[in-house]
Amino acid sequence: MRNHGSWTAPAIIMLALATVLSLSACGSEAKNANTDLGKGTGAVKDPASPQTVTFFSWVGNEPQMKKMAAEFHKKHPNITIKFENAPAEQAQQVLSTRIAGNTAPDVAYINASDTSDYAARGALVDLGNYMSRSEVVKPDDYVDGFRTFVTWNGRMWGLPFDGETTGLFYRTDRFKEAGIDGPPKTWDEFRAAAEKLTDVPNGKYGFEMFASEAAYYYYPWLHQAGGEPLTKDGKDIAFDSPAGRTAAAFYVDLAKYSPKDYLNSNSYDGRVAFAKGDVAMYVAGAWFAGTLADEYPKIEGKWAAAPLPEGAAGCKTTLAGDSLVMFNQTKVSDAAWLWMEFLSQPDNLAAWTYKTEGTLLPPTKSLLDGDDLAKEKPVLKPFADLMQCGVASTVANPKYPRVETILNEELSKAIYGDQTAAEALDSAAQQGRAILARG
């Protein structure tokens, strides 16, 4: 997720969902799986002779990662980190192919939402024993949503490493002009603010929507209404529940406060309308804060960020993030764990996330709640607060990406006014159930 420029959080989530399809093709990937990896007692010790740990990611060329690898080698001279890099958009396909071919790396930095898929197919090392022997990694310190991402069958198979939440950006200058004291805290306040901030004849709007990413930006409202995309067992559609219908009706209705010229934009391209002040409110991940600071420094002081307004189910938002995993084809599991443990040290998590020019957040409660984050990167405080509200699903139905594509298309039609929100859900659910029912 780090420093992806126009590679926005929605795009990452879409990719993560799409790659479930390729993951499912791997079957029981690790033919030489060793179920004894990680067993032992006491602190994990350095190897007596030189070992190399291969580390697969799309961030191996980043200065901070190289710096941490150098520091690690000084502390553990018998362990060398060998970076194996792939572009973010190709990483999952490359990794899945390597796993199937028994050439998996020792450790990888992956989309956190993919962790359970790899674990379910027998490709990862259960980290429970390693964590029980560690003075650094404390499972209870991870934000619940990120623990959910890396948990399968009641056990943790990855270490959350970085992430972000979806929040509300708003133009403080537009709010002041409209006489609105602060960001909306409820759905009703949000709708009222959007209406008050909309002046169509003068090209001013309260909110900005993106039909091309309709499903992704529907999910926060869905969760806030108490709904889910799929049932808990992952076998049936759930977004057409009463809660889902309430969320869709509210969400689609917001299109009346959004500029029509930007409906076909994506959340990155549509940033221009917010930067110009034509749009007063904008829902996006923390990445948007960095984009505004880098590309539109002249509007500094004219915008702020806040938690999403709450629905009937209270504070809920979507999460995106990355995790560290160990593959059970490794021959150097203890050395691999020492690398994962080193990266998980609080100072390294901070250095990788909020103490950079980027806008990623650490996945631990202790860092999120600490004074240092607010001091170093004040704009991230609302997103840090939202971490406790993050919703993460580990339902891994390889057919859902196709269902989501249909949901996106149907909600998009509703946003354009071609059908109602209810009709969109009915159509998407009917087509989705047909897909899920196929053998």
PDB file of N, CA, C and O in Angstrom, residues 284-350:
ATOM      1  N   ALA A 284     -12.557   9.230   1.734  1.00  0.00           N
ATOM      2  CA  ALA A 284     -11.384   8.553   1.171  1.00  0.00           C
ATOM      3  C   ALA A 284     -10.513   8.031   2.299  1.00  0.00           C
ATOM      4  O   ALA A 284     -10.722   8.352   3.474  1.00  0.00           O
ATOM      5  N   GLY A 285      -9.517   7.244   1.930  1.00  0.00           N
ATOM      6  CA  GLY A 285      -8.551   6.745   2.888  1.00  0.00           C
ATOM      7  C   GLY A 285      -7.547   7.823   3.245  1.00  0.00           C
ATOM      8  O   GLY A 285      -7.507   8.906   2.639  1.00  0.00           O
ATOM      9  N   ALA A 286      -6.693   7.526   4.213  1.00  0.00           N
ATOM     10  CA  ALA A 286      -5.703   8.497   4.672  1.00  0.00           C
ATOM     11  C   ALA A 286      -4.738   8.909   3.564  1.00  0.00           C
ATOM     12  O   ALA A 286      -4.099   9.958   3.661  1.00  0.00           O
ATOM     13  N   TRP A 287      -4.650   8.102   2.491  1.00  0.00           N
ATOM     14  CA  TRP A 287      -3.770   8.452   1.371  1.00  0.00           C
ATOM     15  C   TRP A 287      -4.107   9.836   0.818  1.00  0.00           C
ATOM     16  O   TRP A 287      -3.222  10.539   0.304  1.00  0.00           O
ATOM     17  N   PHE A 288      -5.392  10.231   0.927  1.00  0.00           N
ATOM     18  CA  PHE A 288      -5.827  11.492   0.341  1.00  0.00           C
ATOM     19  C   PHE A 288      -5.172  12.684   1.027  1.00  0.00           C
ATOM     20  O   PHE A 288      -4.930  13.717   0.398  1.00  0.00           O
ATOM     21  N   ALA A 289      -4.863  12.532   2.319  1.00  0.00           N
ATOM     22  CA  ALA A 289      -4.193  13.612   3.037  1.00  0.00           C
ATOM     23  C   ALA A 289      -2.821  13.886   2.432  1.00  0.00           C
ATOM     24  O   ALA A 289      -2.425  15.044   2.231  1.00  0.00           O
ATOM     25  N   GLY A 290      -2.084  12.822   2.128  1.00  0.00           N
ATOM     26  CA  GLY A 290      -0.777  12.992   1.508  1.00  0.00           C
ATOM     27  C   GLY A 290      -0.871  13.589   0.117  1.00  0.00           C
ATOM     28  O   GLY A 290      -0.050  14.420  -0.282  1.00  0.00           O
ATOM     29  N   THR A 291      -1.890  13.154  -0.633  1.00  0.00           N
ATOM     30  CA  THR A 291      -2.084  13.680  -1.984  1.00  0.00           C
ATOM     31  C   THR A 291      -2.369  15.175  -1.955  1.00  0.00           C
ATOM     32  O   THR A 291      -1.810  15.947  -2.749  1.00  0.00           O
ATOM     33  N   LEU A 292      -3.233  15.612  -1.056  1.00  0.00           N
ATOM     34  CA  LEU A 292      -3.552  17.039  -0.949  1.00  0.00           C
ATOM     35  C   LEU A 292      -2.317  17.840  -0.552  1.00  0.00           C
ATOM     36  O   LEU A 292      -2.052  18.917  -1.111  1.00  0.00           O
ATOM     37  N   ALA A 293      -1.555  17.319   0.404  1.00  0.00           N
ATOM     38  CA  ALA A 293      -0.361  18.036   0.860  1.00  0.00           C
ATOM     39  C   ALA A 293       0.682  18.137  -0.250  1.00  0.00           C
ATOM     40  O   ALA A 293       1.327  19.181  -0.414  1.00  0.00           O
ATOM     41  N   ASP A 294       0.838  17.076  -1.037  1.00  0.00           N
ATOM     42  CA  ASP A 294       1.855  17.060  -2.090  1.00  0.00           C
ATOM     43  C   ASP A 294       1.445  17.858  -3.327  1.00  0.00           C
ATOM     44  O   ASP A 294       2.247  18.599  -3.891  1.00  0.00           O
ATOM     45  N   GLU A 295       0.184  17.701  -3.735  1.00  0.00           N
ATOM     46  CA  GLU A 295      -0.247  18.273  -5.009  1.00  0.00           C
ATOM     47  C   GLU A 295      -0.931  19.637  -4.897  1.00  0.00           C
ATOM     48  O   GLU A 295      -0.951  20.397  -5.860  1.00  0.00           O
ATOM     49  N   TYR A 296      -1.484  19.923  -3.721  1.00  0.00           N
ATOM     50  CA  TYR A 296      -2.236  21.172  -3.574  1.00  0.00           C
ATOM     51  C   TYR A 296      -1.843  21.898  -2.281  1.00  0.00           C
ATOM     52  O   TYR A 296      -2.675  22.151  -1.410  1.00  0.00           O
ATOM     53  N   PRO A 297      -0.574  22.251  -2.155  1.00  0.00           N
ATOM     54  CA  PRO A 297      -0.125  22.911  -0.921  1.00  0.00           C
ATOM     55  C   PRO A 297      -0.795  24.271  -0.683  1.00  0.00           C
ATOM     56  O   PRO A 297      -0.850  24.733   0.455  1.00  0.00           O
ATOM     57  N   LYS A 298      -1.320  24.894  -1.731  1.00  0.00           N
ATOM     58  CA  LYS A 298      -1.938  26.221  -1.581  1.00  0.00           C
ATOM     59  C   LYS A 298      -3.240  26.180  -0.790  1.00  0.00           C
ATOM     60  O   LYS A 298      -3.697  27.221  -0.309  1.00  0.00           O
ATOM     61  N   ILE A 299      -3.858  25.008  -0.658  1.00  0.00           N
ATOM     62  CA  ILE A 299      -5.111  24.942   0.102  1.00  0.00           C
ATOM     63  C   ILE A 299      -4.875  24.453   1.532  1.00  0.00           C
ATOM     64  O   ILE A 299      -5.828  24.130   2.246  1.00  0.00           O
ATOM     65  N   GLU A 300      -3.616  24.410   1.950  1.00  0.00           N
ATOM     66  CA  GLU A 300      -3.327  24.035   3.323  1.00  0.00           C
ATOM     67  C   GLU A 300      -4.041  24.986   4.268  1.00  0.00           C
ATOM     68  O   GLU A 300      -4.052  26.200   4.072  1.00  0.00           O
ATOM     69  N   GLY A 301      -4.673  24.431   5.287  1.00  0.00           N
ATOM     70  CA  GLY A 301      -5.437  25.252   6.215  1.00  0.00           C
ATOM     71  C   GLY A 301      -6.884  25.436   5.813  1.00  0.00           C
ATOM     72  O   GLY A 301      -7.688  25.980   6.582  1.00  0.00           O
ATOM     73  N   LYS A 302      -7.238  24.977   4.605  1.00  0.00           N
ATOM     74  CA  LYS A 302      -8.615  25.118   4.124  1.00  0.00           C
ATOM     75  C   LYS A 302      -9.373  23.793   4.132  1.00  0.00           C
ATOM     76  O   LYS A 302     -10.498  23.723   3.660  1.00  0.00           O
ATOM     77  N   TRP A 303      -8.709  22.742   4.630  1.00  0.00           N
ATOM     78  CA  TRP A 303      -9.370  21.447   4.718  1.00  0.00           C
ATOM     79  C   TRP A 303      -8.937  20.743   5.995  1.00  0.00           C
ATOM     80  O   TRP A 303      -7.927  21.091   6.601  1.00  0.00           O
ATOM     81  N   ALA A 304      -9.728  19.775   6.383  1.00  0.00           N
ATOM     82  CA  ALA A 304      -9.416  18.975   7.567  1.00  0.00           C
ATOM     83  C   ALA A 304     -10.009  17.580   7.381  1.00  0.00           C
ATOM     84  O   ALA A 304     -10.763  17.340   6.434  1.00  0.00           O
ATOM     85  N   ALA A 305      -9.669  16.681   8.277  1.00  0.00           N
ATOM     86  CA  ALA A 305     -10.185  15.319   8.222  1.00  0.00           C
ATOM     87  C   ALA A 305     -10.908  14.989   9.513  1.00  0.00           C
ATOM     88  O   ALA A 305     -10.596  15.539  10.579  1.00  0.00           O
ATOM     89  N   ALA A 306     -11.881  14.080   9.419  1.00  0.00           N
ATOM     90  CA  ALA A 306     -12.669  13.692  10.581  1.00  0.00           C
ATOM     91  C   ALA A 306     -13.146  12.253  10.414  1.00  0.00           C
ATOM     92  O   ALA A 306     -13.157  11.723   9.299  1.00  0.00           O
ATOM     93  N   PRO A 307     -13.562  11.617  11.498  1.00  0.00           N
ATOM     94  CA  PRO A 307     -14.157  10.282  11.371  1.00  0.00           C
ATOM     95  C   PRO A 307     -15.427  10.333  10.539  1.00  0.00           C
ATOM     96  O   PRO A 307     -16.079  11.381  10.442  1.00  0.00           O
ATOM     97  N   LEU A 308     -15.792   9.213   9.937  1.00  0.00           N
ATOM     98  CA  LEU A 308     -17.038   9.153   9.185  1.00  0.00           C
ATOM     99  C   LEU A 308     -18.219   9.384  10.109  1.00  0.00           C
ATOM    100  O   LEU A 308     -18.179   9.001  11.280  1.00  0.00           O
ATOM    101  N   PRO A 309     -19.292  10.003   9.614  1.00  0.00           N
ATOM    102  CA  PRO A 309     -20.497  10.124  10.433  1.00  0.00           C
ATOM    103  C   PRO A 309     -21.042   8.739  10.751  1.00  0.00           C
ATOM    104  O   PRO A 309     -20.913   7.816   9.946  1.00  0.00           O
ATOM    105  N   GLU A 310     -21.635   8.589  11.918  1.00  0.00           N
ATOM    106  CA  GLU A 310     -22.066   7.274  12.376  1.00  0.00           C
ATOM    107  C   GLU A 310     -23.504   6.952  11.989  1.00  0.00           C
ATOM    108  O   GLU A 310     -24.365   7.824  11.988  1.00  0.00           O
ATOM    109  N   GLY A 311     -23.735   5.675  11.670  1.00  0.00           N
ATOM    110  CA  GLY A 311     -25.066   5.193  11.375  1.00  0.00           C
ATOM    111  C   GLY A 311     -25.652   4.466  12.566  1.00  0.00           C
ATOM    112  O   GLY A 311     -25.156   4.586  13.697  1.00  0.00           O
ATOM    113  N   ALA A 312     -26.694   3.673  12.328  1.00  0.00           N
ATOM    114  CA  ALA A 312     -27.396   2.981  13.403  1.00  0.00           C
ATOM    115  C   ALA A 312     -26.507   2.004  14.161  1.00  0.00           C
ATOM    116  O   ALA A 312     -26.701   1.778  15.360  1.00  0.00           O
ATOM    117  N   ALA A 313     -25.531   1.412  13.483  1.00  0.00           N
ATOM    118  CA  ALA A 313     -24.643   0.437  14.123  1.00  0.00           C
ATOM    119  C   ALA A 313     -23.429   1.087  14.760  1.00  0.00           C
ATOM    120  O   ALA A 313     -22.511   0.398  15.213  1.00  0.00           O
ATOM    121  N   GLY A 314     -23.395   2.412  14.769  1.00  0.00           N
ATOM    122  CA  GLY A 314     -22.289   3.116  15.402  1.00  0.00           C
ATOM    123  C   GLY A 314     -21.111   3.328  14.474  1.00  0.00           C
ATOM    124  O   GLY A 314     -21.237   3.304  13.253  1.00  0.00           O
ATOM    125  N   CYS A 315     -19.968   3.523  15.071  1.00  0.00           N
ATOM    126  CA  CYS A 315     -18.741   3.829  14.333  1.00  0.00           C
ATOM    127  C   CYS A 315     -18.234   2.601  13.593  1.00  0.00           C
ATOM    128  O   CYS A 315     -17.858   1.605  14.199  1.00  0.00           O
ATOM    129  N   LYS A 316     -18.250   2.669  12.268  1.00  0.00           N
ATOM    130  CA  LYS A 316     -17.754   1.585  11.418  1.00  0.00           C
ATOM    131  C   LYS A 316     -17.051   2.199  10.209  1.00  0.00           C
ATOM    132  O   LYS A 316     -17.490   3.205   9.666  1.00  0.00           O
ATOM    133  N   THR A 317     -15.968   1.575   9.782  1.00  0.00           N
ATOM    134  CA  THR A 317     -15.291   2.024   8.576  1.00  0.00           C
ATOM    135  C   THR A 317     -14.516   0.863   7.969  1.00  0.00           C
ATOM    136  O   THR A 317     -14.299  -0.155   8.616  1.00  0.00           O
ATOM    137  N   THR A 318     -14.128   1.009   6.718  1.00  0.00           N
ATOM    138  CA  THR A 318     -13.360  -0.032   6.053  1.00  0.00           C
ATOM    139  C   THR A 318     -11.874   0.119   6.358  1.00  0.00           C
ATOM    140  O   THR A 318     -11.377   1.213   6.615  1.00  0.00           O
ATOM    141  N   LEU A 319     -11.188  -0.997   6.331  1.00  0.00           N
ATOM    142  CA  LEU A 319      -9.752  -1.037   6.571  1.00  0.00           C
ATOM    143  C   LEU A 319      -9.021  -1.549   5.343  1.00  0.00           C
ATOM    144  O   LEU A 319      -9.557  -2.362   4.580  1.00  0.00           O
ATOM    145  N   ALA A 320      -7.818  -1.097   5.168  1.00  0.00           N
ATOM    146  CA  ALA A 320      -6.903  -1.667   4.180  1.00  0.00           C
ATOM    147  C   ALA A 320      -5.537  -1.709   4.839  1.00  0.00           C
ATOM    148  O   ALA A 320      -5.223  -0.872   5.685  1.00  0.00           O
ATOM    149  N   GLY A 321      -4.730  -2.683   4.486  1.00  0.00           N
ATOM    150  CA  GLY A 321      -3.428  -2.760   5.124  1.00  0.00           C
ATOM    151  C   GLY A 321      -2.569  -3.871   4.567  1.00  0.00           C
ATOM    152  O   GLY A 321      -2.953  -4.574   3.623  1.00  0.00           O
ATOM    153  N   ASP A 322      -1.400  -4.033   5.148  1.00  0.00           N
ATOM    154  CA  ASP A 322      -0.437  -5.044   4.723  1.00  0.00           C
ATOM    155  C   ASP A 322       0.033  -5.838   5.928  1.00  0.00           C
ATOM    156  O   ASP A 322       0.011  -5.355   7.062  1.00  0.00           O
ATOM    157  N   SER A 323       0.457  -7.060   5.691  1.00  0.00           N
ATOM    158  CA  SER A 323       0.947  -7.913   6.773  1.00  0.00           C
ATOM    159  C   SER A 323       2.213  -8.635   6.355  1.00  0.00           C
ATOM    160  O   SER A 323       2.543  -8.719   5.167  1.00  0.00           O
ATOM    161  N   LEU A 324       2.913  -9.166   7.356  1.00  0.00           N
ATOM    162  CA  LEU A 324       4.107  -9.974   7.138  1.00  0.00           C
ATOM    163  C   LEU A 324       3.734 -11.428   7.394  1.00  0.00           C
ATOM    164  O   LEU A 324       3.116 -11.742   8.410  1.00  0.00           O
ATOM    165  N   VAL A 325       4.089 -12.306   6.463  1.00  0.00           N
ATOM    166  CA  VAL A 325       3.782 -13.729   6.614  1.00  0.00           C
ATOM    167  C   VAL A 325       5.035 -14.560   6.351  1.00  0.00           C
ATOM    168  O   VAL A 325       5.949 -14.120   5.651  1.00  0.00           O
ATOM    169  N   MET A 326       5.050 -15.771   6.913  1.00  0.00           N
ATOM    170  CA  MET A 326       6.139 -16.713   6.684  1.00  0.00           C
ATOM    171  C   MET A 326       5.576 -17.940   5.968  1.00  0.00           C
ATOM    172  O   MET A 326       4.559 -18.497   6.393  1.00  0.00           O
ATOM    173  N   PHE A 327       6.224 -18.335   4.893  1.00  0.00           N
ATOM    174  CA  PHE A 327       5.760 -19.493   4.123  1.00  0.00           C
ATOM    175  C   PHE A 327       6.411 -20.773   4.634  1.00  0.00           C
ATOM    176  O   PHE A 327       7.595 -20.790   4.977  1.00  0.00           O
ATOM    177  N   ASN A 328       5.614 -21.840   4.664  1.00  0.00           N
ATOM    178  CA  ASN A 328       6.114 -23.049   5.293  1.00  0.00           C
ATOM    179  C   ASN A 328       7.007 -23.896   4.396  1.00  0.00           C
ATOM    180  O   ASN A 328       7.347 -25.017   4.736  1.00  0.00           O
ATOM    181  N   GLN A 329       7.428 -23.354   3.288  1.00  0.00           N
ATOM    182  CA  GLN A 329       8.484 -23.986   2.502  1.00  0.00           C
ATOM    183  C   GLN A 329       9.869 -23.525   2.974  1.00  0.00           C
ATOM    184  O   GLN A 329      10.894 -23.999   2.479  1.00  0.00           O
ATOM    185  N   THR A 330       9.889 -22.597   3.921  1.00  0.00           N
ATOM    186  CA  THR A 330      11.157 -22.036   4.385  1.00  0.00           C
ATOM    187  C   THR A 330      12.029 -23.088   5.071  1.00  0.00           C
ATOM    188  O   THR A 330      11.531 -24.005   5.719  1.00  0.00           O
ATOM    189  N   LYS A 331      13.330 -22.941   4.918  1.00  0.00           N
ATOM    190  CA  LYS A 331      14.315 -23.799   5.593  1.00  0.00           C
ATOM    191  C   LYS A 331      15.012 -23.030   6.717  1.00  0.00           C
ATOM    192  O   LYS A 331      15.877 -23.571   7.400  1.00  0.00           O
ATOM    193  N   VAL A 332      14.640 -21.749   6.874  1.00  0.00           N
ATOM    194  CA  VAL A 332      15.312 -20.895   7.860  1.00  0.00           C
ATOM    195  C   VAL A 332      14.253 -20.171   8.710  1.00  0.00           C
ATOM    196  O   VAL A 332      14.276 -18.952   8.858  1.00  0.00           O
ATOM    197  N   SER A 333      13.342 -20.926   9.265  1.00  0.00           N
ATOM    198  CA  SER A 333      12.185 -20.322   9.925  1.00  0.00           C
ATOM    199  C   SER A 333      12.555 -19.430  11.115  1.00  0.00           C
ATOM    200  O   SER A 333      11.958 -18.372  11.310  1.00  0.00           O
ATOM    201  N   ASP A 334      13.529 -19.853  11.927  1.00  0.00           N
ATOM    202  CA  ASP A 334      13.890 -19.020  13.080  1.00  0.00           C
ATOM    203  C   ASP A 334      14.482 -17.683  12.632  1.00  0.00           C
ATOM    204  O   ASP A 334      14.160 -16.626  13.191  1.00  0.00           O
ATOM    205  N   ALA A 335      15.348 -17.722  11.629  1.00  0.00           N
ATOM    206  CA  ALA A 335      15.928 -16.485  11.104  1.00  0.00           C
ATOM    207  C   ALA A 335      14.833 -15.612  10.481  1.00  0.00           C
ATOM    208  O   ALA A 335      14.834 -14.386  10.631  1.00  0.00           O
ATOM    209  N   ALA A 336      13.897 -16.257   9.797  1.00  0.00           N
ATOM    210  CA  ALA A 336      12.784 -15.524   9.188  1.00  0.00           C
ATOM    211  C   ALA A 336      11.948 -14.843  10.264  1.00  0.00           C
ATOM    212  O   ALA A 336      11.524 -13.687  10.108  1.00  0.00           O
ATOM    213  N   TRP A 337      11.703 -15.548  11.362  1.00  0.00           N
ATOM    214  CA  TRP A 337      10.932 -14.949  12.458  1.00  0.00           C
ATOM    215  C   TRP A 337      11.664 -13.754  13.066  1.00  0.00           C
ATOM    216  O   TRP A 337      11.051 -12.718  13.370  1.00  0.00           O
ATOM    217  N   LEU A 338      12.963 -13.874  13.246  1.00  0.00           N
ATOM    218  CA  LEU A 338      13.725 -12.761  13.820  1.00  0.00           C
ATOM    219  C   LEU A 338      13.601 -11.511  12.959  1.00  0.00           C
ATOM    220  O   LEU A 338      13.540 -10.390  13.481  1.00  0.00           O
ATOM    221  N   TRP A 339      13.547 -11.674  11.644  1.00  0.00           N
ATOM    222  CA  TRP A 339      13.348 -10.541  10.729  1.00  0.00           C
ATOM    223  C   TRP A 339      11.945  -9.957  10.900  1.00  0.00           C
ATOM    224  O   TRP A 339      11.773  -8.744  11.019  1.00  0.00           O
ATOM    225  N   MET A 340      10.934 -10.817  10.958  1.00  0.00           N
ATOM    226  CA  MET A 340       9.563 -10.352  11.152  1.00  0.00           C
ATOM    227  C   MET A 340       9.413  -9.652  12.502  1.00  0.00           C
ATOM    228  O   MET A 340       8.750  -8.607  12.614  1.00  0.00           O
ATOM    229  N   GLU A 341      10.030 -10.213  13.527  1.00  0.00           N
ATOM    230  CA  GLU A 341       9.965  -9.629  14.869  1.00  0.00           C
ATOM    231  C   GLU A 341      10.658  -8.269  14.906  1.00  0.00           C
ATOM    232  O   GLU A 341      10.159  -7.312  15.521  1.00  0.00           O
ATOM    233  N   PHE A 342      11.795  -8.169  14.220  1.00  0.00           N
ATOM    234  CA  PHE A 342      12.534  -6.898  14.171  1.00  0.00           C
ATOM    235  C   PHE A 342      11.690  -5.817  13.505  1.00  0.00           C
ATOM    236  O   PHE A 342      11.599  -4.687  14.007  1.00  0.00           O
ATOM    237  N   LEU A 343      11.062  -6.143  12.388  1.00  0.00           N
ATOM    238  CA  LEU A 343      10.220  -5.162  11.690  1.00  0.00           C
ATOM    239  C   LEU A 343       9.031  -4.740  12.546  1.00  0.00           C
ATOM    240  O   LEU A 343       8.504  -3.630  12.379  1.00  0.00           O
ATOM    241  N   SER A 344       8.606  -5.612  13.459  1.00  0.00           N
ATOM    242  CA  SER A 344       7.444  -5.348  14.295  1.00  0.00           C
ATOM    243  C   SER A 344       7.762  -4.567  15.564  1.00  0.00           C
ATOM    244  O   SER A 344       6.853  -4.272  16.357  1.00  0.00           O
ATOM    245  N   GLN A 345       9.032  -4.224  15.775  1.00  0.00           N
ATOM    246  CA  GLN A 345       9.381  -3.400  16.928  1.00  0.00           C
ATOM    247  C   GLN A 345       8.666  -2.053  16.812  1.00  0.00           C
ATOM    248  O   GLN A 345       8.559  -1.492  15.717  1.00  0.00           O
ATOM    249  N   PRO A 346       8.177  -1.501  17.902  1.00  0.00           N
ATOM    250  CA  PRO A 346       7.432  -0.242  17.852  1.00  0.00           C
ATOM    251  C   PRO A 346       8.145   0.880  17.102  1.00  0.00           C
ATOM    252  O   PRO A 346       7.520   1.608  16.322  1.00  0.00           O
ATOM    253  N   ASP A 347       9.457   1.010  17.321  1.00  0.00           N
ATOM    254  CA  ASP A 347      10.160   2.097  16.637  1.00  0.00           C
ATOM    255  C   ASP A 347      10.221   1.867  15.129  1.00  0.00           C
ATOM    256  O   ASP A 347      10.170   2.828  14.342  1.00  0.00           O
ATOM    257  N   ASN A 348      10.287   0.608  14.707  1.00  0.00           N
ATOM    258  CA  ASN A 348      10.298   0.330  13.271  1.00  0.00           C
ATOM    259  C   ASN A 348       8.912   0.478  12.653  1.00  0.00           C
ATOM    260  O   ASN A 348       8.780   0.944  11.512  1.00  0.00           O
ATOM    261  N   LEU A 349       7.864   0.081  13.380  1.00  0.00           N
ATOM    262  CA  LEU A 349       6.507   0.302  12.880  1.00  0.00           C
ATOM    263  C   LEU A 349       6.247   1.790  12.710  1.00  0.00           C
ATOM    264  O   LEU A 349       5.644   2.228  11.720  1.00  0.00           O
ATOM    265  N   ALA A 350       6.707   2.590  13.661  1.00  0.00           N
ATOM    266  CA  ALA A 350       6.523   4.042  13.577  1.00  0.00           C
ATOM    267  C   ALA A 350       7.323   4.623  12.421  1.00  0.00           C
ATOM    268  O   ALA A 350       6.823   5.468  11.664  1.00  0.00           O
TER     269      ALA A 350
END
